[in-house]
mmCIF file with all atom_site columns, C-alpha atoms in Angstrom:
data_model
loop_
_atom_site.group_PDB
_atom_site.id
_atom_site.type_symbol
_atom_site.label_atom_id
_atom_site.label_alt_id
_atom_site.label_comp_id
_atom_site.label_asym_id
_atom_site.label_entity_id
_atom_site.label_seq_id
_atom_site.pdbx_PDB_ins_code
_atom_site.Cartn_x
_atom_site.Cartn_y
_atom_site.Cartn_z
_atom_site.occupancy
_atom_site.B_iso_or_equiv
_atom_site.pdbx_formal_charge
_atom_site.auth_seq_id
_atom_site.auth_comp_id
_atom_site.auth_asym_id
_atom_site.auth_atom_id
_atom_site.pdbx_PDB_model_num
ATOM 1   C CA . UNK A 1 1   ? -27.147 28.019  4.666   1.00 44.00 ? 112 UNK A CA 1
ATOM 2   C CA . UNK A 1 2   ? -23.468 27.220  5.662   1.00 41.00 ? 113 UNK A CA 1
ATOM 3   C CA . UNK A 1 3   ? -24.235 23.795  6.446   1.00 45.00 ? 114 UNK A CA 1
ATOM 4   C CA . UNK A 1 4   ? -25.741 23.650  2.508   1.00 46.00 ? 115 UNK A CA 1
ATOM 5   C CA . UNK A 1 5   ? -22.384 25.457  0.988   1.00 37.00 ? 116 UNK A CA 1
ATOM 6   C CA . UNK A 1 6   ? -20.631 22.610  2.810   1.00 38.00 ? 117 UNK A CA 1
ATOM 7   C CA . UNK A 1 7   ? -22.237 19.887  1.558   1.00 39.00 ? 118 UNK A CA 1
ATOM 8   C CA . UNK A 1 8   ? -21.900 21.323  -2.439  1.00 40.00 ? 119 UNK A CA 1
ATOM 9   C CA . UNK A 1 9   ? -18.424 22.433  -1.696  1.00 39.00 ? 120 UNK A CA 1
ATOM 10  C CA . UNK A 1 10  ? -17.492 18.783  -0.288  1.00 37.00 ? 121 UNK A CA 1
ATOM 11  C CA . UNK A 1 11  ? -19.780 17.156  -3.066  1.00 39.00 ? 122 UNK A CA 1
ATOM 12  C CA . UNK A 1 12  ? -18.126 18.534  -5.219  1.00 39.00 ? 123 UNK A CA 1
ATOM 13  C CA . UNK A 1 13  ? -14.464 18.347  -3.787  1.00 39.00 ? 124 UNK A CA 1
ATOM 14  C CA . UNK A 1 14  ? -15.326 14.038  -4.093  1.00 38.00 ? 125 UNK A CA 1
ATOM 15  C CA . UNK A 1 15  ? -16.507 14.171  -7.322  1.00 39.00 ? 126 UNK A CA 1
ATOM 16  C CA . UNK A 1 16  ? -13.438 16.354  -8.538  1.00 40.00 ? 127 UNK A CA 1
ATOM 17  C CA . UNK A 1 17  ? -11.687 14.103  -6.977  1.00 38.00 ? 128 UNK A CA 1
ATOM 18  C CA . UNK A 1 18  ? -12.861 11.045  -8.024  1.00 41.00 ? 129 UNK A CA 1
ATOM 19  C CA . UNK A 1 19  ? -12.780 12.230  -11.255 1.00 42.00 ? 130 UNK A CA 1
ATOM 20  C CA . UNK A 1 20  ? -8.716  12.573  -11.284 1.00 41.00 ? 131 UNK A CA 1
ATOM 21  C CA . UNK A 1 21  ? -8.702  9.205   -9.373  1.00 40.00 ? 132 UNK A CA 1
ATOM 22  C CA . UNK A 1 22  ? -10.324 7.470   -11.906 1.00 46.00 ? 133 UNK A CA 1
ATOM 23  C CA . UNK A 1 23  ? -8.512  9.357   -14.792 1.00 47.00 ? 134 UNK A CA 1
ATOM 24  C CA . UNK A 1 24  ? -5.060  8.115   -13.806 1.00 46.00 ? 135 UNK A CA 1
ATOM 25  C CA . UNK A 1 25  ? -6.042  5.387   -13.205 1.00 50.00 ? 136 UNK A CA 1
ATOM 26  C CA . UNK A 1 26  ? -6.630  4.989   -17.302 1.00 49.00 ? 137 UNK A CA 1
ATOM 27  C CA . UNK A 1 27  ? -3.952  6.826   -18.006 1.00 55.00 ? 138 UNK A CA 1
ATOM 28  C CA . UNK A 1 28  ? -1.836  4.223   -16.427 1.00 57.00 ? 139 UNK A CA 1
ATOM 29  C CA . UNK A 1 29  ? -2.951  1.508   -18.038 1.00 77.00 ? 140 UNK A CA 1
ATOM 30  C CA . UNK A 1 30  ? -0.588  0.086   -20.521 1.00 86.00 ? 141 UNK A CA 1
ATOM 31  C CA . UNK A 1 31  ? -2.272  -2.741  -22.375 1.00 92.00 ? 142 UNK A CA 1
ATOM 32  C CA . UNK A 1 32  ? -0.560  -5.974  -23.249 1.00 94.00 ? 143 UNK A CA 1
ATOM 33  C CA . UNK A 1 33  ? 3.268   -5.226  -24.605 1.00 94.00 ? 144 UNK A CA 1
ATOM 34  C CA . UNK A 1 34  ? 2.932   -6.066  -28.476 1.00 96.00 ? 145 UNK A CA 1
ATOM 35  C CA . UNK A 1 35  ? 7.099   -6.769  -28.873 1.00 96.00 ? 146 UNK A CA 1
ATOM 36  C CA . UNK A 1 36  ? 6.906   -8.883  -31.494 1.00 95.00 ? 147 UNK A CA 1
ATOM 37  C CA . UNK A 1 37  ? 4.766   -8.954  -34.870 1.00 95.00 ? 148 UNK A CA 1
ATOM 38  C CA . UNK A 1 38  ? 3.601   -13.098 -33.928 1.00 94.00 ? 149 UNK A CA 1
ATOM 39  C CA . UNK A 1 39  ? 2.441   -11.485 -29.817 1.00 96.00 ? 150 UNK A CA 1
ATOM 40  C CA . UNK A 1 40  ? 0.963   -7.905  -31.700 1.00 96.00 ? 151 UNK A CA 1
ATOM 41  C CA . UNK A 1 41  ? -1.441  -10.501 -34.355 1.00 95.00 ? 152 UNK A CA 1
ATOM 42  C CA . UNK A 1 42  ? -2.196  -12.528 -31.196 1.00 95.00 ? 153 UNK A CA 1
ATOM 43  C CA . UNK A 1 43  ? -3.205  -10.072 -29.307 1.00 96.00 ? 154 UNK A CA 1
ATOM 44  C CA . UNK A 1 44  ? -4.944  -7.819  -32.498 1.00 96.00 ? 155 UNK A CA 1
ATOM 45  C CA . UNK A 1 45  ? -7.170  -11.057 -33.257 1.00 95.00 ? 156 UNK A CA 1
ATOM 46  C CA . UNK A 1 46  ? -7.749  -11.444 -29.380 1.00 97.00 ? 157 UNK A CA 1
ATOM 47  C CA . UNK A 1 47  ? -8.570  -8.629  -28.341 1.00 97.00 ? 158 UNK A CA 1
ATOM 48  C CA . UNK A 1 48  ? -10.410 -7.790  -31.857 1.00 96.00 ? 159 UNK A CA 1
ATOM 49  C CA . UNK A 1 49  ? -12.621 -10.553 -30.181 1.00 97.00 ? 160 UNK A CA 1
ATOM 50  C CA . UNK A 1 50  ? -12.852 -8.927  -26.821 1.00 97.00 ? 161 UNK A CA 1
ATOM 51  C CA . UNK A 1 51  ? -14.630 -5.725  -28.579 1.00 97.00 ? 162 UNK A CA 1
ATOM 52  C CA . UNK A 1 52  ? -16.585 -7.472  -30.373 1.00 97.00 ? 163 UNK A CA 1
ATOM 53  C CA . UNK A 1 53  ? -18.533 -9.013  -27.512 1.00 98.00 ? 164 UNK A CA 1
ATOM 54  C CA . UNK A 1 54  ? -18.481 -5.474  -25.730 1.00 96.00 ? 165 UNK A CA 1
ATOM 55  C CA . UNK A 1 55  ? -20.005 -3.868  -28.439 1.00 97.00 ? 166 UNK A CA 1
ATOM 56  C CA . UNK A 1 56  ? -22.924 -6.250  -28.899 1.00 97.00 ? 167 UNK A CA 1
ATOM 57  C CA . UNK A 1 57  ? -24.006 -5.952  -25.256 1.00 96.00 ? 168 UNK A CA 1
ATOM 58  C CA . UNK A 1 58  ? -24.941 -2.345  -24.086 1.00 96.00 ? 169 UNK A CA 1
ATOM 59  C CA . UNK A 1 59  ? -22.782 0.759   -23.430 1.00 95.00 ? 170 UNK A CA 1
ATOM 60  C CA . UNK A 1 60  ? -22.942 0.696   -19.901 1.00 95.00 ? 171 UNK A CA 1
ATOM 61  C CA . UNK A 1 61  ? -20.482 2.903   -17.658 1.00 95.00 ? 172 UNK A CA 1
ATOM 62  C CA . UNK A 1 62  ? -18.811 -0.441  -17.111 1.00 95.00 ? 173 UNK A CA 1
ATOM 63  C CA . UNK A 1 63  ? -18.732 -1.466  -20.994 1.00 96.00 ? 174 UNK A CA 1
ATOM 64  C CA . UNK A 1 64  ? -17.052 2.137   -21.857 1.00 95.00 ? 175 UNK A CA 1
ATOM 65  C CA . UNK A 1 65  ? -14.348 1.756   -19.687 1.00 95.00 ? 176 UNK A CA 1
ATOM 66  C CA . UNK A 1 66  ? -13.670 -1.679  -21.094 1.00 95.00 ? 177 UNK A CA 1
ATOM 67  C CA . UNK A 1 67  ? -13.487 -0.578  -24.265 1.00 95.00 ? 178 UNK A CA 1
ATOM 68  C CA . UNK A 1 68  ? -11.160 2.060   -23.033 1.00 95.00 ? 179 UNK A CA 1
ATOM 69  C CA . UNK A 1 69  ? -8.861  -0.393  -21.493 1.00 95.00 ? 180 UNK A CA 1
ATOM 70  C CA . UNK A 1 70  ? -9.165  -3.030  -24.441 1.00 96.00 ? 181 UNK A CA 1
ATOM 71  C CA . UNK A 1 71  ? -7.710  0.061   -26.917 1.00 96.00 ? 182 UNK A CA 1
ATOM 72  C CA . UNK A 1 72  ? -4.642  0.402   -25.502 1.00 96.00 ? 183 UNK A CA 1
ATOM 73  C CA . UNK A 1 73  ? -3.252  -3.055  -26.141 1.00 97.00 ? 184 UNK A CA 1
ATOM 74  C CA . UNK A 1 74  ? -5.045  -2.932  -29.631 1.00 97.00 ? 185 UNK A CA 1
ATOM 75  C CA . UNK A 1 75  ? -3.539  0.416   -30.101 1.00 97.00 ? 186 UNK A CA 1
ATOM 76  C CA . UNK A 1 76  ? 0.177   -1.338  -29.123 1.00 96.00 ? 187 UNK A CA 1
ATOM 77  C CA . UNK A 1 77  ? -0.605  -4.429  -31.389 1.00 97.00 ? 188 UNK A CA 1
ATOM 78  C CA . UNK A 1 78  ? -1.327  -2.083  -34.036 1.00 96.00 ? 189 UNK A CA 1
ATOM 79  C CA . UNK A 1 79  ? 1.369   0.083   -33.781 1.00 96.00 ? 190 UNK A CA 1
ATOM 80  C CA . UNK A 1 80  ? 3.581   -3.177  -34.033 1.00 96.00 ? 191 UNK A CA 1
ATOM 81  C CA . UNK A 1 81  ? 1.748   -4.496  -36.732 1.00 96.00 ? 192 UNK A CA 1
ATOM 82  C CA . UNK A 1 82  ? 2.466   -1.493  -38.990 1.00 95.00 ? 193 UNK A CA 1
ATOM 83  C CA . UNK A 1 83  ? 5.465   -0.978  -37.947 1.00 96.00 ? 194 UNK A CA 1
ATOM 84  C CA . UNK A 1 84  ? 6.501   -4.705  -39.103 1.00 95.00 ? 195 UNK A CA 1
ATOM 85  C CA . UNK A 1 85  ? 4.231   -4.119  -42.456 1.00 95.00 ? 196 UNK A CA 1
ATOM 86  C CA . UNK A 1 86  ? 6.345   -1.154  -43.178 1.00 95.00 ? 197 UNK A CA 1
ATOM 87  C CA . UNK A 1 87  ? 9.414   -2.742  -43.381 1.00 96.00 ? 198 UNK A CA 1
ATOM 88  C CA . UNK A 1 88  ? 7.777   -5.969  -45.160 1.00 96.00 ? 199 UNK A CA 1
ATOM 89  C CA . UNK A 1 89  ? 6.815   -3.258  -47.770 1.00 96.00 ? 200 UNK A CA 1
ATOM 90  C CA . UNK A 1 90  ? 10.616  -2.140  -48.022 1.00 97.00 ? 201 UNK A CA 1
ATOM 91  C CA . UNK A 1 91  ? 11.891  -6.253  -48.258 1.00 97.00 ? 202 UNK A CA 1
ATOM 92  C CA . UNK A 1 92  ? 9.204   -6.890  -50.964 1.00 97.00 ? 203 UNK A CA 1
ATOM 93  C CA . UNK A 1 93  ? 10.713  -3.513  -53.149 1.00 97.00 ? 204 UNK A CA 1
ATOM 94  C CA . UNK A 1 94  ? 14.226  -5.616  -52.703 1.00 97.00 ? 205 UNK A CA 1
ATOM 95  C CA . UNK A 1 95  ? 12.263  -8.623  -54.363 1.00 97.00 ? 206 UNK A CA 1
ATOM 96  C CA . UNK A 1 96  ? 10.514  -6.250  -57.118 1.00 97.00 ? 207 UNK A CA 1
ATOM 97  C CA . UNK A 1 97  ? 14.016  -4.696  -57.871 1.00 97.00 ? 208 UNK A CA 1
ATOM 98  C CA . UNK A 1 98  ? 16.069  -7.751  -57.924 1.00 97.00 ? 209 UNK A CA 1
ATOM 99  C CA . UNK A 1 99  ? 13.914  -9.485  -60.400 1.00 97.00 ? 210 UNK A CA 1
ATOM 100 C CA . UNK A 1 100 ? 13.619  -6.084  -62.535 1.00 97.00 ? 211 UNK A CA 1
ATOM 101 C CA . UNK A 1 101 ? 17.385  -7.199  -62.384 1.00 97.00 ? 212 UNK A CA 1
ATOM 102 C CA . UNK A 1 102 ? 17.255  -10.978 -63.158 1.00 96.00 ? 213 UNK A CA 1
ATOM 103 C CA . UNK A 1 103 ? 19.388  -11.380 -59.847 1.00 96.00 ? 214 UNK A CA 1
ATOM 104 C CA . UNK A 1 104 ? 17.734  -14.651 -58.724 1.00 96.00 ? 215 UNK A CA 1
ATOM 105 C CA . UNK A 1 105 ? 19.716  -15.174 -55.733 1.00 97.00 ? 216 UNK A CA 1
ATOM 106 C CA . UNK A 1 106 ? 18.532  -11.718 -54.250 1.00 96.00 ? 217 UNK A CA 1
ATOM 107 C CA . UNK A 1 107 ? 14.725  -12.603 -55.258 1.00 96.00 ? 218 UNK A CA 1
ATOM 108 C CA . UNK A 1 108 ? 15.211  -16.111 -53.167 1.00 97.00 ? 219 UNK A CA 1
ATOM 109 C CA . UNK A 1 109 ? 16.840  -14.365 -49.904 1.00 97.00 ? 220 UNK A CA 1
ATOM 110 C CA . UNK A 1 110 ? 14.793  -11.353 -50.239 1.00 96.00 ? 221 UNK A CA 1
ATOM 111 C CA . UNK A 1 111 ? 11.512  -13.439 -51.001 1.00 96.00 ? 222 UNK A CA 1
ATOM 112 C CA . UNK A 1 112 ? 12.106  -15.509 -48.069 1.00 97.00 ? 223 UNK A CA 1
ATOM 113 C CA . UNK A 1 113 ? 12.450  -13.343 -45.401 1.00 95.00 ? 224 UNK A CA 1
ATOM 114 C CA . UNK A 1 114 ? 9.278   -11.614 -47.153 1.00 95.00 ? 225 UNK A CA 1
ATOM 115 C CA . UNK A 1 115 ? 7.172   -14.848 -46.902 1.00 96.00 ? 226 UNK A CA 1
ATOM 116 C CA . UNK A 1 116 ? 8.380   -15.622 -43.296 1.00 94.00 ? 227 UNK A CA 1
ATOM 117 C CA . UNK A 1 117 ? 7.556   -12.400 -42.338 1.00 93.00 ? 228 UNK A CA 1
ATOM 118 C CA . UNK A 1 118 ? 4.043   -12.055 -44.176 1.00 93.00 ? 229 UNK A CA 1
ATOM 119 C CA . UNK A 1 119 ? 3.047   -15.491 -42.896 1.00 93.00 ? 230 UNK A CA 1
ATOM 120 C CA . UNK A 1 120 ? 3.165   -14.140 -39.922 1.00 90.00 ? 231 UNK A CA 1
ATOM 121 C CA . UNK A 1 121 ? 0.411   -11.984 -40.559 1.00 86.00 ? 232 UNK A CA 1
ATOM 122 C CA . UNK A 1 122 ? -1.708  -14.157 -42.664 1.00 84.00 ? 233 UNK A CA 1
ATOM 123 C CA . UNK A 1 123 ? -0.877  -18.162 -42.898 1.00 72.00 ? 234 UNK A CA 1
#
């Protein structure tokens, strides 16, 4: 009987264990940096591509912990993506407001840094 208590208690010492390996192992993962908004649509239309072929094949152990991995550099793409769209949204309100205004010089600098910056995004 002592020899069977051993065996559970060390069973299940390894799986514990390699449960928390295996956790921080993800939870160190970073995912490819997204620091600009031209690297966060590369990588968001790459890696959108990467899924994709996961998640026609079968949710295997394996596939899981790909998709795991490939969401943290979507996540980071993302994340820069909206961050960039945000302030887009803010430079287009300068273009709305200075044509309310007739002020055509603040419509051209305003409206260009709004179509270099939403070109960006979609060509």
């Amino acid at each position: 009987m002592t020899k069977k208590l051993m065996f559970a208690t060390l069973t299940c010492a390894a799986f514990a264990f390699g449960a928390n390996a295996h956790a921080s192992d993800v939870e160190h993962f970073k995912g490819k940096p997204s620091d600009t908004l031209e690297q966060a649509v590369s990588n968001f239309s790459e890696y959108n591509n990467k899924l994709e072929k996961v998640l026609a094949g079968d949710m295997t152990p394996e596939a899981m912990n790909e998709v795991h991995e490939l969401t943290y550099t979507l996540e980071n793409a993302l994340g820069k993506i909206n961050e960039e769209l945000r302030e887009l949204a803010d430079v287009l309100e300068e273009v709305h407001v200075a044509s309310e205004h007739a002020d055509g010089n603040a419509v051209k600098k305003h409206g260009q840094k709004y179509l270099k910056v939403s070109r960006e995004v979609i060509k």
